[in-house]
C-alpha atoms as a printed R data frame, in Angstrom:
    type eleno elety resid chain resno       x       y       z
1   ATOM     1    CA   MET     A     1  91.639 107.140 111.143
2   ATOM     2    CA   THR     A     2  94.059 106.725 108.248
3   ATOM     3    CA   LEU     A     3  93.093 108.391 105.001
4   ATOM     4    CA   ILE     A     4  93.445 105.904 102.142
5   ATOM     5    CA   PRO     A     5  93.895 107.131  98.552
6   ATOM     6    CA   ARG     A     6  92.354 105.433  95.546
7   ATOM     7    CA   PRO     A     7  93.802 102.056  94.489
8   ATOM     8    CA   GLY     A     8  96.938 102.464  92.408
9   ATOM     9    CA   ILE     A     9  97.991 105.863  93.754
10  ATOM    10    CA   LEU     A    10 100.540 104.500  96.223
11  ATOM    11    CA   ASP     A    11 101.957 102.240  93.507
12  ATOM    12    CA   ILE     A    12 103.121 105.294  91.581
13  ATOM    13    CA   ALA     A    13 106.798 106.131  91.571
14  ATOM    14    CA   PRO     A    14 106.612 109.945  91.360
15  ATOM    15    CA   TYR     A    15 108.062 111.447  88.208
16  ATOM    16    CA   VAL     A    16 111.467 113.000  88.825
17  ATOM    17    CA   GLY     A    17 112.641 115.601  86.339
18  ATOM    18    CA   GLY     A    18 116.200 116.167  85.229
19  ATOM    19    CA   GLU     A    19 118.613 117.690  87.710
20  ATOM    20    CA   SER     A    20 119.185 121.432  87.500
21  ATOM    21    CA   LYS     A    21 121.693 122.245  90.271
22  ATOM    22    CA   VAL     A    22 125.239 121.278  91.204
23  ATOM    23    CA   GLU     A    23 126.555 122.195  94.621
24  ATOM    24    CA   GLY     A    24 129.331 124.735  94.353
25  ATOM    25    CA   ARG     A    25 128.542 125.752  90.760
26  ATOM    26    CA   GLU     A    26 126.415 128.803  90.099
27  ATOM    27    CA   LYS     A    27 125.613 127.865  86.519
28  ATOM    28    CA   PRO     A    28 126.000 124.180  85.702
29  ATOM    29    CA   ILE     A    29 125.574 122.940  82.154
30  ATOM    30    CA   ARG     A    30 121.978 121.687  82.163
31  ATOM    31    CA   LEU     A    31 121.552 118.924  79.611
32  ATOM    32    CA   ALA     A    32 119.062 116.727  81.449
33  ATOM    33    CA   SER     A    33 115.651 117.994  80.339
34  ATOM    34    CA   ASN     A    34 115.721 118.412  76.536
35  ATOM    35    CA   GLU     A    35 115.306 122.180  76.717
36  ATOM    36    CA   ASN     A    36 115.974 124.458  73.764
37  ATOM    37    CA   PRO     A    37 119.497 125.884  74.286
38  ATOM    38    CA   LEU     A    38 118.626 128.951  72.185
39  ATOM    39    CA   GLY     A    39 115.776 129.823  74.519
40  ATOM    40    CA   ALA     A    40 112.374 131.119  73.502
41  ATOM    41    CA   SER     A    41 111.565 133.290  70.527
42  ATOM    42    CA   PRO     A    42 112.328 136.958  71.326
43  ATOM    43    CA   LYS     A    43 108.782 137.695  70.161
44  ATOM    44    CA   ALA     A    44 107.419 135.213  72.691
45  ATOM    45    CA   VAL     A    45 109.492 136.802  75.454
46  ATOM    46    CA   GLU     A    46 108.097 140.238  74.608
47  ATOM    47    CA   ALA     A    47 104.539 138.888  74.547
48  ATOM    48    CA   TYR     A    48 105.116 137.322  77.956
49  ATOM    49    CA   LYS     A    49 106.456 140.568  79.405
50  ATOM    50    CA   ALA     A    50 103.505 142.521  78.015
51  ATOM    51    CA   LEU     A    51 101.137 140.578  80.279
52  ATOM    52    CA   ALA     A    52 102.780 141.905  83.450
53  ATOM    53    CA   ALA     A    53 100.213 144.689  83.798
54  ATOM    54    CA   GLU     A    54  97.264 142.316  83.408
55  ATOM    55    CA   LEU     A    55  97.977 139.681  86.036
56  ATOM    56    CA   ASN     A    56  94.654 140.498  87.707
57  ATOM    57    CA   ARG     A    57  92.732 139.225  84.673
58  ATOM    58    CA   TYR     A    58  91.659 135.651  84.022
59  ATOM    59    CA   PRO     A    59  92.968 134.091  80.818
60  ATOM    60    CA   ASP     A    60  90.763 133.162  77.874
61  ATOM    61    CA   GLY     A    61  89.392 129.802  78.965
62  ATOM    62    CA   GLY     A    62  88.945 128.691  75.375
63  ATOM    63    CA   ALA     A    63  92.450 129.698  74.237
64  ATOM    64    CA   LEU     A    64  90.826 131.057  71.082
65  ATOM    65    CA   ALA     A    65  93.691 133.235  69.816
66  ATOM    66    CA   LEU     A    66  96.225 130.441  70.279
67  ATOM    67    CA   ARG     A    67  93.999 127.813  68.691
68  ATOM    68    CA   GLN     A    68  93.444 130.145  65.748
69  ATOM    69    CA   ALA     A    69  97.190 130.640  65.355
70  ATOM    70    CA   ILE     A    70  97.822 126.876  65.499
71  ATOM    71    CA   ALA     A    71  94.991 126.175  63.051
72  ATOM    72    CA   LYS     A    72  96.387 128.708  60.597
73  ATOM    73    CA   ARG     A    73  99.975 127.494  60.964
74  ATOM    74    CA   TYR     A    74  99.137 123.817  60.364
75  ATOM    75    CA   ASP     A    75  95.932 124.188  58.321
76  ATOM    76    CA   LEU     A    76  93.806 122.477  60.956
77  ATOM    77    CA   ALA     A    77  90.156 122.612  61.982
78  ATOM    78    CA   LEU     A    78  89.641 124.973  64.914
79  ATOM    79    CA   ASP     A    79  87.025 122.809  66.640
80  ATOM    80    CA   ARG     A    80  89.450 119.869  66.765
81  ATOM    81    CA   LEU     A    81  91.988 121.750  68.883
82  ATOM    82    CA   VAL     A    82  92.336 122.049  72.644
83  ATOM    83    CA   CYS     A    83  95.174 123.567  74.658
84  ATOM    84    CA   GLY     A    84  96.601 122.354  77.935
85  ATOM    85    CA   ALA     A    85  99.241 123.025  80.560
86  ATOM    86    CA   GLY     A    86 101.868 121.108  78.622
87  ATOM    87    CA   SER     A    87 101.476 117.673  77.055
88  ATOM    88    CA   ASP     A    88 101.542 116.236  80.572
89  ATOM    89    CA   GLU     A    89  98.136 117.676  81.411
90  ATOM    90    CA   LEU     A    90  96.644 116.492  78.132
91  ATOM    91    CA   ILE     A    91  98.000 112.972  78.696
92  ATOM    92    CA   SER     A    92  96.445 112.972  82.156
93  ATOM    93    CA   LEU     A    93  93.113 114.300  80.881
94  ATOM    94    CA   LEU     A    94  92.896 111.700  78.115
95  ATOM    95    CA   VAL     A    95  93.530 108.853  80.549
96  ATOM    96    CA   ARG     A    96  91.118 110.306  83.067
97  ATOM    97    CA   ALA     A    97  88.427 110.644  80.405
98  ATOM    98    CA   TYR     A    98  88.784 107.235  78.773
99  ATOM    99    CA   ALA     A    99  90.200 104.791  81.336
100 ATOM   100    CA   GLY     A   100  89.532 103.617  84.860
101 ATOM   101    CA   PRO     A   101  89.660 100.582  87.148
102 ATOM   102    CA   GLY     A   102  89.813  97.362  85.150
103 ATOM   103    CA   ASP     A   103  91.027  99.124  81.995
104 ATOM   104    CA   GLU     A   104  94.465  98.991  80.409
105 ATOM   105    CA   VAL     A   105  96.690 101.748  79.002
106 ATOM   106    CA   LEU     A   106  99.240 100.428  76.531
107 ATOM   107    CA   TYR     A   107 102.594 101.853  75.390
108 ATOM   108    CA   SER     A   108 106.045 100.670  74.348
109 ATOM   109    CA   ARG     A   109 108.646  99.445  76.843
110 ATOM   110    CA   HIS     A   110 110.777 102.573  76.836
111 ATOM   111    CA   GLY     A   111 107.924 105.051  76.435
112 ATOM   112    CA   PHE     A   112 107.429 108.277  78.370
113 ATOM   113    CA   LEU     A   113 106.961 107.638  82.093
114 ATOM   114    CA   MET     A   114 103.852 109.831  82.333
115 ATOM   115    CA   TYR     A   115 101.783 107.287  80.389
116 ATOM   116    CA   GLY     A   116 102.068 104.718  83.157
117 ATOM   117    CA   ILE     A   117 101.821 107.276  85.945
118 ATOM   118    CA   SER     A   118  98.615 108.726  84.477
119 ATOM   119    CA   ALA     A   119  97.133 105.240  84.127
120 ATOM   120    CA   ARG     A   120  97.733 104.428  87.783
121 ATOM   121    CA   THR     A   121  96.197 107.713  88.962
122 ATOM   122    CA   VAL     A   122  92.807 106.577  87.627
123 ATOM   123    CA   GLY     A   123  93.145 102.965  88.751
124 ATOM   124    CA   ALA     A   124  93.887 101.639  85.264
125 ATOM   125    CA   THR     A   125  96.645  99.130  84.563
126 ATOM   126    CA   PRO     A   126  99.681 100.283  82.569
127 ATOM   127    CA   VAL     A   127 100.828  97.672  80.049
128 ATOM   128    CA   THR     A   128 104.064  97.796  78.065
129 ATOM   129    CA   ALA     A   129 104.999  96.000  74.856
130 ATOM   130    CA   PRO     A   130 108.614  95.064  74.047
131 ATOM   131    CA   GLU     A   131 110.598  97.212  71.643
132 ATOM   132    CA   ARG     A   132 112.903  96.181  68.837
133 ATOM   133    CA   ASN     A   133 116.252  97.963  68.559
134 ATOM   134    CA   LEU     A   134 115.025 100.654  70.975
135 ATOM   135    CA   THR     A   135 112.112 101.375  68.630
136 ATOM   136    CA   ALA     A   136 108.427 100.762  69.265
137 ATOM   137    CA   ASP     A   137 107.456  97.372  67.835
138 ATOM   138    CA   LEU     A   138 104.032  97.980  66.316
139 ATOM   139    CA   GLU     A   139 103.275  94.293  65.903
140 ATOM   140    CA   ALA     A   140 104.083  93.716  69.571
141 ATOM   141    CA   LEU     A   141 101.791  96.585  70.516
142 ATOM   142    CA   LEU     A   142  98.965  95.129  68.440
143 ATOM   143    CA   ALA     A   143  99.498  91.735  70.017
144 ATOM   144    CA   ALA     A   144  99.215  93.325  73.472
145 ATOM   145    CA   VAL     A   145  95.812  94.892  72.772
146 ATOM   146    CA   THR     A   146  93.031  93.180  74.727
147 ATOM   147    CA   GLU     A   147  89.353  93.811  75.295
148 ATOM   148    CA   ARG     A   148  90.411  95.912  78.294
149 ATOM   149    CA   THR     A   149  92.711  98.238  76.304
150 ATOM   150    CA   ARG     A   150  91.320 101.776  76.209
151 ATOM   151    CA   LEU     A   151  94.275 103.891  75.082
152 ATOM   152    CA   VAL     A   152  97.533 103.266  73.235
153 ATOM   153    CA   PHE     A   153 100.258 105.898  73.566
154 ATOM   154    CA   LEU     A   154 102.817 106.070  70.781
155 ATOM   155    CA   ALA     A   155 105.590 108.639  71.181
156 ATOM   156    CA   ASN     A   156 106.958 109.470  67.739
157 ATOM   157    CA   PRO     A   157 109.818 110.363  68.007
158 ATOM   158    CA   ASN     A   158 110.197 108.560  71.309
159 ATOM   159    CA   ASN     A   159 111.756 109.948  74.453
160 ATOM   160    CA   PRO     A   160 114.279 108.872  75.751
161 ATOM   161    CA   THR     A   161 115.427 106.626  72.886
162 ATOM   162    CA   GLY     A   162 115.143 109.198  70.083
163 ATOM   163    CA   SER     A   163 113.880 106.570  67.625
164 ATOM   164    CA   TYR     A   164 111.012 107.232  65.216
165 ATOM   165    CA   LEU     A   165 108.576 105.372  62.968
166 ATOM   166    CA   GLY     A   166 107.718 106.267  59.377
167 ATOM   167    CA   TYR     A   167 104.269 107.400  58.297
168 ATOM   168    CA   GLU     A   168 103.223 104.232  56.467
169 ATOM   169    CA   ALA     A   169 104.028 102.027  59.447
170 ATOM   170    CA   VAL     A   170 102.066 104.266  61.817
171 ATOM   171    CA   ARG     A   171  99.142 104.542  59.382
172 ATOM   172    CA   SER     A   172  98.906 100.774  59.026
173 ATOM   173    CA   PHE     A   173  99.098 100.356  62.787
174 ATOM   174    CA   ALA     A   174  96.388 102.946  63.398
175 ATOM   175    CA   GLU     A   175  94.056 101.346  60.853
176 ATOM   176    CA   ARG     A   176  94.423  97.936  62.491
177 ATOM   177    CA   LEU     A   177  93.639  99.105  66.004
178 ATOM   178    CA   PRO     A   178  90.085  98.390  67.219
179 ATOM   179    CA   ALA     A   179  87.851 101.402  66.672
180 ATOM   180    CA   ASP     A   180  87.092 101.622  70.402
181 ATOM   181    CA   VAL     A   181  90.775 102.011  71.323
182 ATOM   182    CA   LEU     A   182  92.096 105.575  71.318
183 ATOM   183    CA   LEU     A   183  95.522 106.006  69.718
184 ATOM   184    CA   VAL     A   184  97.434 108.963  71.147
185 ATOM   185    CA   ILE     A   185 100.430 109.987  69.032
186 ATOM   186    CA   ASP     A   186 102.775 112.050  71.179
187 ATOM   187    CA   ALA     A   187 104.758 114.176  68.724
188 ATOM   188    CA   ALA     A   188 106.583 116.444  71.182
189 ATOM   189    CA   TYR     A   189 109.781 116.372  69.105
190 ATOM   190    CA   ALA     A   190 108.186 116.487  65.644
191 ATOM   191    CA   GLU     A   191 109.817 119.754  64.601
192 ATOM   192    CA   TYR     A   192 113.290 118.273  64.892
193 ATOM   193    CA   VAL     A   193 112.694 115.379  62.487
194 ATOM   194    CA   GLU     A   194 114.077 115.840  58.988
195 ATOM   195    CA   ALA     A   195 113.523 112.282  57.699
196 ATOM   196    CA   SER     A   196 111.426 112.264  54.522
197 ATOM   197    CA   ASP     A   197 109.244 109.332  55.657
198 ATOM   198    CA   TYR     A   198 108.202 110.964  58.932
199 ATOM   199    CA   ASP     A   199 104.759 112.416  59.634
200 ATOM   200    CA   ASP     A   200 103.566 113.880  62.925
201 ATOM   201    CA   GLY     A   201 100.222 112.084  62.647
202 ATOM   202    CA   LEU     A   202  97.984 115.111  62.151
203 ATOM   203    CA   SER     A   203  96.817 113.767  58.786
204 ATOM   204    CA   LEU     A   204  95.620 110.561  60.490
205 ATOM   205    CA   VAL     A   205  93.234 112.563  62.656
206 ATOM   206    CA   GLU     A   206  91.408 113.560  59.470
207 ATOM   207    CA   ARG     A   207  91.152 109.927  58.329
208 ATOM   208    CA   LEU     A   208  90.355 108.017  61.507
209 ATOM   209    CA   SER     A   209  87.917 108.589  64.357
210 ATOM   210    CA   ASN     A   210  90.151 107.268  67.148
211 ATOM   211    CA   VAL     A   211  93.437 109.172  66.753
212 ATOM   212    CA   VAL     A   212  94.650 112.143  68.819
213 ATOM   213    CA   VAL     A   213  97.958 113.951  68.286
214 ATOM   214    CA   LEU     A   214  99.762 115.819  71.057
215 ATOM   215    CA   ARG     A   215 102.204 118.662  70.489
216 ATOM   216    CA   THR     A   216 104.117 120.911  72.867
217 ATOM   217    CA   PHE     A   217 105.707 124.330  73.135
218 ATOM   218    CA   SER     A   218 108.271 123.036  75.636
219 ATOM   219    CA   LYS     A   219 110.844 121.772  73.159
220 ATOM   220    CA   ILE     A   220 111.683 123.627  69.957
221 ATOM   221    CA   HIS     A   221 109.665 126.699  71.013
222 ATOM   222    CA   GLY     A   222 111.612 126.945  74.278
223 ATOM   223    CA   LEU     A   223 108.597 127.644  76.515
224 ATOM   224    CA   ALA     A   224 109.032 124.785  78.997
225 ATOM   225    CA   ALA     A   225 108.641 127.114  81.994
226 ATOM   226    CA   LEU     A   226 105.160 128.191  80.882
227 ATOM   227    CA   ARG     A   227 103.693 124.658  80.505
228 ATOM   228    CA   LEU     A   228 101.868 124.825  77.184
229 ATOM   229    CA   GLY     A   229 100.740 122.100  74.810
230 ATOM   230    CA   TRP     A   230  97.920 121.255  72.436
231 ATOM   231    CA   ALA     A   231  95.941 118.304  71.156
232 ATOM   232    CA   TYR     A   232  94.301 117.709  67.797
233 ATOM   233    CA   GLY     A   233  91.663 115.031  67.555
234 ATOM   234    CA   PRO     A   234  88.119 114.034  66.669
235 ATOM   235    CA   VAL     A   235  85.515 116.646  67.596
236 ATOM   236    CA   GLU     A   236  83.932 114.192  70.041
237 ATOM   237    CA   VAL     A   237  87.226 113.641  71.890
238 ATOM   238    CA   ILE     A   238  88.028 117.354  72.013
239 ATOM   239    CA   ASP     A   239  84.557 117.975  73.419
240 ATOM   240    CA   VAL     A   240  85.258 115.453  76.185
241 ATOM   241    CA   LEU     A   241  88.599 117.084  77.007
242 ATOM   242    CA   ASN     A   242  86.925 120.471  77.235
243 ATOM   243    CA   ARG     A   243  84.467 118.997  79.720
244 ATOM   244    CA   VAL     A   244  87.117 117.539  82.041
245 ATOM   245    CA   ARG     A   245  89.845 120.191  81.896
246 ATOM   246    CA   GLY     A   246  89.912 123.146  84.242
247 ATOM   247    CA   PRO     A   247  88.115 126.265  82.945
248 ATOM   248    CA   PHE     A   248  91.340 128.314  82.992
249 ATOM   249    CA   ASN     A   249  93.926 125.562  82.612
250 ATOM   250    CA   VAL     A   250  96.406 127.677  80.609
251 ATOM   251    CA   SER     A   251  97.724 130.990  81.912
252 ATOM   252    CA   ALA     A   252  97.313 134.225  79.981
253 ATOM   253    CA   ALA     A   253 101.084 134.646  79.767
254 ATOM   254    CA   ALA     A   254 101.483 131.179  78.273
255 ATOM   255    CA   LEU     A   255  98.725 131.829  75.738
256 ATOM   256    CA   ALA     A   256 100.260 135.122  74.638
257 ATOM   257    CA   ALA     A   257 103.755 133.676  74.380
258 ATOM   258    CA   GLY     A   258 102.379 130.700  72.482
259 ATOM   259    CA   VAL     A   259 100.737 132.883  69.841
260 ATOM   260    CA   ALA     A   260 103.966 134.808  69.361
261 ATOM   261    CA   ALA     A   261 106.015 131.588  69.194
262 ATOM   262    CA   ILE     A   262 103.788 129.894  66.619
263 ATOM   263    CA   ASN     A   263 104.014 133.043  64.507
264 ATOM   264    CA   ASP     A   264 107.825 133.094  64.577
265 ATOM   265    CA   PRO     A   265 108.925 130.357  62.162
266 ATOM   266    CA   THR     A   266 112.345 132.000  61.904
267 ATOM   267    CA   HIS     A   267 113.152 131.064  65.490
268 ATOM   268    CA   VAL     A   268 111.898 127.513  64.914
269 ATOM   269    CA   GLU     A   269 114.089 127.129  61.844
270 ATOM   270    CA   ARG     A   270 117.102 128.592  63.643
271 ATOM   271    CA   SER     A   271 116.593 126.105  66.486
272 ATOM   272    CA   ARG     A   272 116.155 123.199  64.071
273 ATOM   273    CA   ALA     A   273 119.276 124.100  62.100
274 ATOM   274    CA   HIS     A   274 121.351 124.440  65.258
275 ATOM   275    CA   ASN     A   275 120.119 121.095  66.520
276 ATOM   276    CA   ALA     A   276 120.899 119.291  63.254
277 ATOM   277    CA   ARG     A   277 124.409 120.719  63.125
278 ATOM   278    CA   ILE     A   278 125.332 120.084  66.753
279 ATOM   279    CA   HIS     A   279 123.765 116.607  66.650
280 ATOM   280    CA   ALA     A   280 125.991 115.539  63.749
281 ATOM   281    CA   TRP     A   281 129.079 117.033  65.397
282 ATOM   282    CA   PHE     A   282 128.407 115.477  68.802
283 ATOM   283    CA   VAL     A   283 127.797 112.007  67.373
284 ATOM   284    CA   ARG     A   284 131.129 112.212  65.553
285 ATOM   285    CA   GLN     A   285 132.857 113.151  68.798
286 ATOM   286    CA   LEU     A   286 131.242 110.238  70.614
287 ATOM   287    CA   GLN     A   287 132.408 107.868  67.895
288 ATOM   288    CA   ARG     A   288 135.919 109.225  68.272
289 ATOM   289    CA   LEU     A   289 135.712 108.408  71.974
290 ATOM   290    CA   ASN     A   290 134.399 104.898  71.226
291 ATOM   291    CA   LEU     A   291 131.050 105.676  72.824
292 ATOM   292    CA   ARG     A   292 127.859 104.380  71.241
293 ATOM   293    CA   ALA     A   293 125.232 106.960  70.354
294 ATOM   294    CA   GLU     A   294 121.903 105.304  69.606
295 ATOM   295    CA   PRO     A   295 120.271 106.556  66.374
296 ATOM   296    CA   SER     A   296 118.061 109.515  67.256
297 ATOM   297    CA   VAL     A   297 116.122 112.351  65.666
298 ATOM   298    CA   GLY     A   298 115.266 114.566  68.638
299 ATOM   299    CA   ASN     A   299 117.176 117.289  70.449
300 ATOM   300    CA   PHE     A   300 119.055 114.738  72.538
301 ATOM   301    CA   VAL     A   301 121.313 111.722  72.160
302 ATOM   302    CA   LEU     A   302 121.050 108.449  74.056
303 ATOM   303    CA   VAL     A   303 124.549 107.222  74.864
304 ATOM   304    CA   ARG     A   304 125.511 103.758  76.095
305 ATOM   305    CA   PHE     A   305 128.099 103.471  78.883
306 ATOM   306    CA   GLY     A   306 129.665 100.507  80.623
307 ATOM   307    CA   ASP     A   307 128.912 102.253  83.917
308 ATOM   308    CA   ALA     A   308 126.189 104.815  83.286
309 ATOM   309    CA   PRO     A   309 125.762 105.874  86.955
310 ATOM   310    CA   GLY     A   310 129.523 106.351  87.240
311 ATOM   311    CA   ALA     A   311 129.627 108.386  84.039
312 ATOM   312    CA   ALA     A   312 126.731 110.571  85.204
313 ATOM   313    CA   ALA     A   313 128.441 111.174  88.546
314 ATOM   314    CA   PHE     A   314 131.703 112.107  86.842
315 ATOM   315    CA   LEU     A   315 129.980 114.503  84.454
316 ATOM   316    CA   LYS     A   316 128.171 116.090  87.393
317 ATOM   317    CA   SER     A   317 131.506 116.586  89.130
318 ATOM   318    CA   GLN     A   318 132.554 118.500  86.026
319 ATOM   319    CA   GLY     A   319 129.459 120.673  86.192
320 ATOM   320    CA   VAL     A   320 127.541 118.812  83.475
321 ATOM   321    CA   LEU     A   321 124.057 117.487  84.230
322 ATOM   322    CA   VAL     A   322 122.661 114.689  82.051
323 ATOM   323    CA   ARG     A   323 119.689 112.356  82.430
324 ATOM   324    CA   ALA     A   324 119.916 108.868  83.876
325 ATOM   325    CA   VAL     A   325 117.245 106.678  82.275
326 ATOM   326    CA   GLY     A   326 117.203 103.612  84.475
327 ATOM   327    CA   ALA     A   327 113.536 104.329  85.247
328 ATOM   328    CA   TYR     A   328 112.849 103.773  81.548
329 ATOM   329    CA   GLY     A   329 114.500 100.349  81.624
330 ATOM   330    CA   LEU     A   330 117.769 101.660  80.222
331 ATOM   331    CA   PRO     A   331 120.235 101.444  83.133
332 ATOM   332    CA   ASP     A   332 123.277 101.355  80.828
333 ATOM   333    CA   HIS     A   333 122.439 104.614  79.039
334 ATOM   334    CA   LEU     A   334 122.454 108.343  79.653
335 ATOM   335    CA   ARG     A   335 120.359 110.841  77.727
336 ATOM   336    CA   ILE     A   336 122.271 113.985  76.827
337 ATOM   337    CA   THR     A   337 120.393 117.048  75.612
338 ATOM   338    CA   LEU     A   338 121.996 118.926  72.735
339 ATOM   339    CA   GLY     A   339 123.047 122.325  74.071
340 ATOM   340    CA   THR     A   340 124.979 125.272  72.723
341 ATOM   341    CA   ASP     A   341 128.296 124.861  70.921
342 ATOM   342    CA   GLU     A   342 130.173 125.830  74.064
343 ATOM   343    CA   GLU     A   343 128.180 123.456  76.254
344 ATOM   344    CA   MET     A   344 128.677 120.500  73.931
345 ATOM   345    CA   GLN     A   345 132.411 121.170  73.685
346 ATOM   346    CA   ALA     A   346 132.511 121.130  77.484
347 ATOM   347    CA   VAL     A   347 130.689 117.768  77.465
348 ATOM   348    CA   VAL     A   348 133.182 116.304  74.995
349 ATOM   349    CA   ASP     A   349 136.113 117.613  77.053
350 ATOM   350    CA   ALA     A   350 134.610 116.066  80.191
351 ATOM   351    CA   LEU     A   351 134.018 112.744  78.430
352 ATOM   352    CA   GLU     A   352 137.632 112.733  77.241
353 ATOM   353    CA   ARG     A   353 138.756 113.076  80.852
354 ATOM   354    CA   TYR     A   354 136.308 110.364  81.879
355 ATOM   355    CA   ARG     A   355 137.707 107.968  79.265
356 ATOM   356    CA   GLN     A   356 141.303 108.515  80.308
């Protein structure tokens, strides 16, 4: 007898992360996964190491210390916070809790792949709305809402395009959504945005009953290996997430490192300043090489190539790993994470050889 999974499961194209190895090179330049090139906060590293003698103990299932640290840092209500094993788990839990067969999960054309994957795992239908200039078109998203829409995911800033939407536009969009549709604002790259009209969406949670904001420790905090994220939303939604998540879904080491990271604003500011500086420099170098860098505000740059697969293969031959984004509907682009000064100089040198 053949075991048959639930409808939709076999339609999923499994998520494939950025490459991390190059044959023949011990330490390739890894610029495919939007990791923090400065690493984690030294305080977070020490907190992680301190847990080595307590690996026999279960973690705090309620993540109380971390939620308290987050609440204090952002002036948030403690009972509106829940922690997860990265934003990925929280995305999955939200879809699992609020969608199923016959329902629709809506997001923009070039949105994060996990939105569609999570929808299919529960038998829901992923629906995309067209973008305008590689930016989520809020009017198109509204037009795509139907009576079957249960969740709308809005990545702001978006990955892999790097585009963002200002607060007033997002507020207006959120207020026009039906009250029974959950808006999930994925603000994984919020700390990198310096634009004066940007808002991570946390204030909308206080105003509306159908908005959830996701944040992560994987990017500017440099804790991608530990899988740690958090959600802020209506008490009723947080209660639902606490009912469907695993009782110990975040490891003790991740919780301890997270507390230390959230309490080290110096490392966050150092990472932000480095990113802003190297972003401006790298874009200038791309312009010099007659390569188009799409406008972006994250810790990566989306670059258009005449032959993106060929460019990626050449860079890999030079020991530089970048992210192909054909799966996002962008076959002519590569996403390049912003690394250290030395790494980005190596990328520019490799691109100069590629352009010759």
